[in-house]
XYZ file of C-alpha atoms in Angstrom:
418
model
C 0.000 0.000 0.000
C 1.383 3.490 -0.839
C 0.584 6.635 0.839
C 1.357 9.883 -1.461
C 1.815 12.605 1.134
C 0.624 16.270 0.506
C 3.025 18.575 -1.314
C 5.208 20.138 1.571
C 5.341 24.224 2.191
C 8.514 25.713 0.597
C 10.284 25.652 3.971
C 13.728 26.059 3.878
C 16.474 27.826 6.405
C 20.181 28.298 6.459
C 21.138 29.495 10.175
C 24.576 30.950 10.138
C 24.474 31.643 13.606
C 23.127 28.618 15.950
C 23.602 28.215 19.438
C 26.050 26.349 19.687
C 26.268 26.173 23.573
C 27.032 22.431 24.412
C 25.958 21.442 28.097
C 28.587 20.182 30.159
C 26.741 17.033 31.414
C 26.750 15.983 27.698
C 30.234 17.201 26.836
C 31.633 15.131 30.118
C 29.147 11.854 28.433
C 31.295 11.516 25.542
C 34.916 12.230 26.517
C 33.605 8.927 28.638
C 32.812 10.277 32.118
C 30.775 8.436 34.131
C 26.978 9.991 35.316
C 28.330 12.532 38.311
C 32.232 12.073 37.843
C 34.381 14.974 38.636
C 36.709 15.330 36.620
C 40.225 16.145 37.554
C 42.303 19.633 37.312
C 43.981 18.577 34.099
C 40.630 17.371 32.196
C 38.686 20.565 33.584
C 41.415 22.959 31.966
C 41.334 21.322 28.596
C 37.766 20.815 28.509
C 37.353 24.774 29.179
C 40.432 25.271 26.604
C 38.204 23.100 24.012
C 35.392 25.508 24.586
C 36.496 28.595 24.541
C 38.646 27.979 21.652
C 35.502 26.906 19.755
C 33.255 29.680 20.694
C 36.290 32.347 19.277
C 36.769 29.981 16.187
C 34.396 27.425 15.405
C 31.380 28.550 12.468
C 29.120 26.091 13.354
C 25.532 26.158 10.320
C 22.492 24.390 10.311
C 20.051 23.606 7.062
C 16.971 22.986 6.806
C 14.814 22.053 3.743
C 11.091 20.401 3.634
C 11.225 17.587 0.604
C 8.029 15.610 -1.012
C 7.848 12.466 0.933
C 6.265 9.318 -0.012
C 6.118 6.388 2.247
C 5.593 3.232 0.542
C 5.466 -0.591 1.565
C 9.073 -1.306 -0.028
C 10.740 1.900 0.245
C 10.583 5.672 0.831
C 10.763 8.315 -1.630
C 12.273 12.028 -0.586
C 12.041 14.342 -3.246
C 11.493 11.561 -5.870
C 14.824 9.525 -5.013
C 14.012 6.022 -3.359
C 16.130 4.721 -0.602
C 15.327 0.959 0.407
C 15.991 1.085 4.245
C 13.335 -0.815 6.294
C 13.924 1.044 9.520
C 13.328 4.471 7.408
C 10.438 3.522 6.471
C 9.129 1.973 9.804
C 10.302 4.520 11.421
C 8.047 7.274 9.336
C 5.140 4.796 9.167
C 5.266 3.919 12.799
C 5.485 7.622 14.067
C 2.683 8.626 11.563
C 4.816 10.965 9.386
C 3.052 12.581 6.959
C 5.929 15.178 5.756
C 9.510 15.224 6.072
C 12.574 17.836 6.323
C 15.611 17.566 5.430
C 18.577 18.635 8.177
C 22.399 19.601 7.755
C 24.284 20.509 10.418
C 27.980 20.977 10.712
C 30.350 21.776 13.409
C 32.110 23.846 11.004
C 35.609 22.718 9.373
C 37.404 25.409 11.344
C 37.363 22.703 14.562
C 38.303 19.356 12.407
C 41.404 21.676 11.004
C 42.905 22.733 14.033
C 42.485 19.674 16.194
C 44.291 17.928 12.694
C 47.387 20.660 13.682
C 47.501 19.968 17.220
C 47.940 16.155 16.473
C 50.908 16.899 13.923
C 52.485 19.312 16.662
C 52.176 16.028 18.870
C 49.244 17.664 21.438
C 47.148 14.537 21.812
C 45.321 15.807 24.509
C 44.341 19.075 23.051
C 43.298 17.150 19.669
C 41.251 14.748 22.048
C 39.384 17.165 23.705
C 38.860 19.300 20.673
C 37.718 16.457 18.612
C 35.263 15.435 21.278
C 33.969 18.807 21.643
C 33.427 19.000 18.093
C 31.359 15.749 18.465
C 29.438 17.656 20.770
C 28.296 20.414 18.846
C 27.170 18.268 16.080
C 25.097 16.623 18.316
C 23.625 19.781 19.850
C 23.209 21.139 17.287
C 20.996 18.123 15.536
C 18.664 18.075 18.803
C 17.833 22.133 18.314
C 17.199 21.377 14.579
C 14.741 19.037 15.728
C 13.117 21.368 17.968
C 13.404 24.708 15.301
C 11.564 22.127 13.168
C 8.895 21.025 15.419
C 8.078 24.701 16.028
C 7.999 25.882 12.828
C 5.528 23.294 12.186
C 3.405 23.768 14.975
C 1.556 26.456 12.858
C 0.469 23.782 10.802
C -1.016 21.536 13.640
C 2.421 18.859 13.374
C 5.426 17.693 15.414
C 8.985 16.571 14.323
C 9.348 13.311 15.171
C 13.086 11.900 16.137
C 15.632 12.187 13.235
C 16.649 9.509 11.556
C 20.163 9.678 9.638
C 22.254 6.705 7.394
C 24.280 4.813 9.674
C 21.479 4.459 12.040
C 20.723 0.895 12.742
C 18.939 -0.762 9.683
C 19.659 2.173 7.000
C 22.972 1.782 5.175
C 25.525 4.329 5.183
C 26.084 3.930 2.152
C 22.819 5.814 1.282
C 24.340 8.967 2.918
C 25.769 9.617 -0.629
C 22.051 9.428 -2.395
C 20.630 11.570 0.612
C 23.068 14.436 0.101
C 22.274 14.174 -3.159
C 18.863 14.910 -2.697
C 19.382 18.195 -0.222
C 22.368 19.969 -2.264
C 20.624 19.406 -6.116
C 17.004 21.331 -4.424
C 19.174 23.598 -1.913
C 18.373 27.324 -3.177
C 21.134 28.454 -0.820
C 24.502 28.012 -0.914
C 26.496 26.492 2.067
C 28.746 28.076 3.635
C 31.588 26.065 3.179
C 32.184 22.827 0.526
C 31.091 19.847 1.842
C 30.869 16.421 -0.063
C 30.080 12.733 0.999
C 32.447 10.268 -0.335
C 31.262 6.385 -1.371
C 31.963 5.132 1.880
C 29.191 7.442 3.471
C 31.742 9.451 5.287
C 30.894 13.261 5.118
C 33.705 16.454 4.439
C 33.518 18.112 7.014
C 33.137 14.927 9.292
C 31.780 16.986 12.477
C 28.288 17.075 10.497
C 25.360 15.002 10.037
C 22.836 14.422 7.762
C 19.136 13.939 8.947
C 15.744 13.239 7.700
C 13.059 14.591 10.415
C 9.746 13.713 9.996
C 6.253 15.464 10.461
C 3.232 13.885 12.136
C -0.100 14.998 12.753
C 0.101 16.630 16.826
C -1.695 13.471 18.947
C -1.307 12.269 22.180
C 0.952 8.999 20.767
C 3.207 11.727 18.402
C 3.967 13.842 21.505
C 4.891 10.803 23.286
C 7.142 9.395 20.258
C 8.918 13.330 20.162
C 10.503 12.635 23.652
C 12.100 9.179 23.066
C 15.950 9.277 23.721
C 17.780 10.640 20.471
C 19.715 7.337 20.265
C 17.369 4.487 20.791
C 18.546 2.696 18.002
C 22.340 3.137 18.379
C 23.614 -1.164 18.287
C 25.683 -0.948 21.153
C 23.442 -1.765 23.861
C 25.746 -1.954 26.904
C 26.329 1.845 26.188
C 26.745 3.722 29.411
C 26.911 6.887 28.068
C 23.660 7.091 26.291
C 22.875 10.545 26.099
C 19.442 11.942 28.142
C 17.058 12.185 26.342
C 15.872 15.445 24.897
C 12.752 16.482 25.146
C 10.822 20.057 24.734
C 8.857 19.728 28.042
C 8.848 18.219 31.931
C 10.672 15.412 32.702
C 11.690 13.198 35.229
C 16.080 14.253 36.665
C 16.680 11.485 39.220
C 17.648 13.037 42.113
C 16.436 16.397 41.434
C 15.750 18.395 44.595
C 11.679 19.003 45.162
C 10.995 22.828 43.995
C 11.376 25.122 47.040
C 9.934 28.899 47.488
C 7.044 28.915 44.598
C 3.805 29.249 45.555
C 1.789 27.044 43.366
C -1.325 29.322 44.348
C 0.011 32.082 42.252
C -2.188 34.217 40.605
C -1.324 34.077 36.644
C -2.757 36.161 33.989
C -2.725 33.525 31.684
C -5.375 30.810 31.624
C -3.625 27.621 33.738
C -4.734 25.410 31.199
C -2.505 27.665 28.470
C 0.338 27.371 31.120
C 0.669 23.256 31.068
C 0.578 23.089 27.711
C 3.394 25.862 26.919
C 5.273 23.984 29.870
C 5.018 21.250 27.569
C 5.650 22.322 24.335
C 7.146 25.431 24.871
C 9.597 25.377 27.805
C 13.328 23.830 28.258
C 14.764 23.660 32.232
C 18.316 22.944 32.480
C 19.328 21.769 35.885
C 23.088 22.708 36.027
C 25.506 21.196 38.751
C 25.701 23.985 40.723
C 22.098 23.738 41.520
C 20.700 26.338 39.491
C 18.141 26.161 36.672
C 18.594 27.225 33.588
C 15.135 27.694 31.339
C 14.666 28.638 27.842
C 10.775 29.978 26.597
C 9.795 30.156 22.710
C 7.597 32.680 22.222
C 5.906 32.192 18.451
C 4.391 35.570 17.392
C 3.729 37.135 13.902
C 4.174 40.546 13.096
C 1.650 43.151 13.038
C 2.386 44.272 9.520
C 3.520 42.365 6.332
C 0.585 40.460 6.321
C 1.576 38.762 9.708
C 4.555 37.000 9.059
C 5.298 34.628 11.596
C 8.871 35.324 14.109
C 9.839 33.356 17.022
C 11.900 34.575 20.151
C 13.451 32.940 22.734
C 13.184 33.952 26.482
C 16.451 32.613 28.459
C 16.774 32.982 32.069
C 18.926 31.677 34.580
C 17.283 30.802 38.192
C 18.868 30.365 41.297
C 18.221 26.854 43.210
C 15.425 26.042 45.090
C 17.056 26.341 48.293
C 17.877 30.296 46.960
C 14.428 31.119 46.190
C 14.632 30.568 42.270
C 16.063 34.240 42.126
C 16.734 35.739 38.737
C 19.863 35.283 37.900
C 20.321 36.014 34.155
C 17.998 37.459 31.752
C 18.278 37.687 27.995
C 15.518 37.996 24.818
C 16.819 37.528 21.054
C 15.684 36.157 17.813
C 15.155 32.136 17.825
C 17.775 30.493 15.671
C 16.659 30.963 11.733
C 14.191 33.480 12.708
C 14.163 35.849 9.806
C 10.422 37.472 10.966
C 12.178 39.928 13.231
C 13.064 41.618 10.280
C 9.754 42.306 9.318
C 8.123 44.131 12.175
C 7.371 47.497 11.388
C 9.581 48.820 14.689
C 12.463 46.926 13.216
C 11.888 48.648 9.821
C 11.821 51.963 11.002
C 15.167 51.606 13.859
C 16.419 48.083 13.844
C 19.405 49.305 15.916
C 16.958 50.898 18.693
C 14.312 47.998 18.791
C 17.547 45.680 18.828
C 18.833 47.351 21.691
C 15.302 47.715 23.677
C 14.847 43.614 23.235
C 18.504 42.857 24.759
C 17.854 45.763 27.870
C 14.511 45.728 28.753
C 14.661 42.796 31.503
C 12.930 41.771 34.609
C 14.816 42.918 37.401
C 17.543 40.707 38.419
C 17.848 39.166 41.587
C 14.366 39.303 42.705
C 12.553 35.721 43.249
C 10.221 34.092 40.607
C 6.841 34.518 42.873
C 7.836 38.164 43.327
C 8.422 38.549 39.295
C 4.629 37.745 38.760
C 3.860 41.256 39.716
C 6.246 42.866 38.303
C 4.184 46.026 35.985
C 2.947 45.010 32.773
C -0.217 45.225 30.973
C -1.830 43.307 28.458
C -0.711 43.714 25.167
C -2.331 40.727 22.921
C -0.013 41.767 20.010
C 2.384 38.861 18.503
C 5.324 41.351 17.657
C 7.677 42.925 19.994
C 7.274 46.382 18.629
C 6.240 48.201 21.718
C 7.825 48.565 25.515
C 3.813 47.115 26.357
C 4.560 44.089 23.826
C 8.216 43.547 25.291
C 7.128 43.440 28.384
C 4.155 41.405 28.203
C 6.483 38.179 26.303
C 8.391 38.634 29.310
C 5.538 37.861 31.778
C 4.329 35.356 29.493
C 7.658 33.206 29.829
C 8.035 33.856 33.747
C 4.689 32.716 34.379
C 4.891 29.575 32.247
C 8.276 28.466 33.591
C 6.937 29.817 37.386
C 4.178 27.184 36.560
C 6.133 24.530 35.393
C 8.493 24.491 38.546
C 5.778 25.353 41.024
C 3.355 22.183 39.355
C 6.403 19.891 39.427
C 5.523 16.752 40.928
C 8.035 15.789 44.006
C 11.378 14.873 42.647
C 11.050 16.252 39.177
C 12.180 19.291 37.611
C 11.440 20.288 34.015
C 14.237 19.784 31.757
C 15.497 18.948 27.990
């Protein structure tokens, strides 16, 4: 039986710019830590070397492109171009994928270049940790695609299920050459640098991936397949550095401290109802060793002129822990990664430096505690752009108030978290 899928939107993205911001927890996985292992002096000085080299050096891009899908009984078809793997095709059929996007991301070949020098200049340690970190951002940076994609989709009442790339169990790597084939040959963009797959399936830059993400109807059962581990299907079962799994809502940390200091009476001005499901959807915690919470909030909006083209910002703040009274630590607003529909509201038009500078400045006040931030002055302001100090401020009360709800509502021994 074949299902012919509707034509797919002309979606398609080149982010320059992604966060490239690898957590620690997963950077200490694959150097080969063990779960809660403190490293010693010499490993924490070249895994902070590793870091800040990249983030002055390393040009890290993501792609994205939607392609015709067709999921038949014998194969799949992306963009016309058949590949025979069984597991691709269960994978789509099982998770109810009815379109399908295309990802490339890439570490950038600044990183694989120098950690090649540092192993001629016999550094072996600086070429481990450098190659490892490099590892890392790929695999970062796959995990936001997903969630870019599943947002961008939302409009259209889907979710991106988990990626699926060649060398996966049950799909050949030798496809990878076919499948890059398909994205460069439609790619209206140019890359940023050459890449190339080679017959054995090995990419050029090798810190990159290829990915096909699929799109499925937003259901109960889709939402649950969204949050499996990223890795499921990785052969080596005795693995015991399986990455946590990533998800875009609450989930269970083992061990995670009860939340402390939220009042879970608080009186919101958005409907409670609204609040669980942007917890859900919406919301990232990050629960860093120190204790404190990190928490990201997309905000999807559209602008109020240009025939309301759609933008998406993201709301990052950094809370102190529970024992500390969740104070505000950090505070920052900017673009989501890709967005190009800041551009188009009207304020930006008229003074992109000034609205620029009123998104990064206008903040909550620091150091105050999350209850106490629910009153801080704002009025409504129902608009979906950011064009106005009543606008700005108004995001900002919608993302303290759904990541207020999501720690206060936390059942005992769970925080929220990717």
């Amino acid at each position: 039986m074949n299902v012919a899928l509707s034509p797919p939107s002309p979606l398609e993205l080149l982010d320059l710019r992604p966060d490239a911001a690898v957590a620690e927890a997963e950077y200490h996985r694959l150097l080969g830590f063990p779960p809660r292992h403190e490293p010693g002096p010499r490993a924490q000085e070249l895994a902070a070397w590793a870091r800040r080299w990249y983030a002055d050096h390393g040009r890290p891009w993501t792609y994205l492109r939607e392609v015709a899908l067709t999921v038949a009984d014998h194969a799949v078809r992306l963009d016309g171009v058949e590949f025979a793997s069984p597991a691709l095709r269960d994978h789509l059929r099982e998770t109810g994928a009815r379109r399908a996007v295309l990802a490339v991301v890439c570490a950038g070949g600044q990183c694989e270049a120098h950690a090649a020098r540092l192993w001629r200049e016999e550094k072996p340690d600086e070429y481990f940790f450098l190659e490892i970190y490099g590892s890392a951002v790929v695999e970062h940076l796959v995990a936001a695609a997903n969630g870019r994609i599943c947002a961008l989709a939302e409009r259209d009442g889907l979710i991106a299920v988990p990626h699926f790339s060649p060398g996966y169990e049950g799909w050949d790597v030798a496809e990878q050459q076919s499948l890059f084939e398909v994205v460069t040959r439609g790619a209206a963009r140019a890359f940023p640098e050459p890449m190339e797959a080679l017959a054995s399936g090995m990419l050029r830059p090798k810190k990159a991936l290829l990915a096909v993400v699929g799109l499925a109807p937003r259901t109960p059962r889709t939402l649950a397949s969204a949050r499996a581990v990223p890795c499921p299907r990785c052969s080596f079962a005795p693995c015991r550095y399986r990455r946590a799994p990533y998800r875009p809502g609450p989930a269970r940390i083992d061990g995670a401290p009860a939340p402390r200091g939220l009042s879970p009476a608080a009186a919101y001005t958005v409907n409670p109802r609204a609040l669980r499901k942007w917890a859900g959807e919406r919301l990232q915690v990050d629960r860093r060793p120190d204790g404190s919470l990190a928490a990201c909030f997309r905000f999807d909006g559209t602008t109020c002129s240009n025939l309301g083209q759609p933008l998406a910002f993201d709301y990052r703040v950094v809370l102190s822990a529970p024992e500390d009274g969740f104070a505000l630590l950090e505070a920052q607003c900017r673009p989501a990664p890709g967005d190009e529909g800041h551009a188009k509201m009207c304020a930006w038009l008229e003074d992109a430096a000034a609205l620029r500078h009123a998104w990064e400045g206008e903040k909550p006040p620091l150091g105050r505690p999350l209850d106490e931030l629910l009153d801080w002055g704002r009025s409504p302001a129902p608009a979906g752009c950011l064009c106005t100090p009543e606008s700005r401020r108004h995001k900002w009360g919608l993302a303290l108030e759904t990541i207020h709800y999501a720690l206060a509502h936390a059942e005992p021994g769970e925080t929220p978290a990717p």
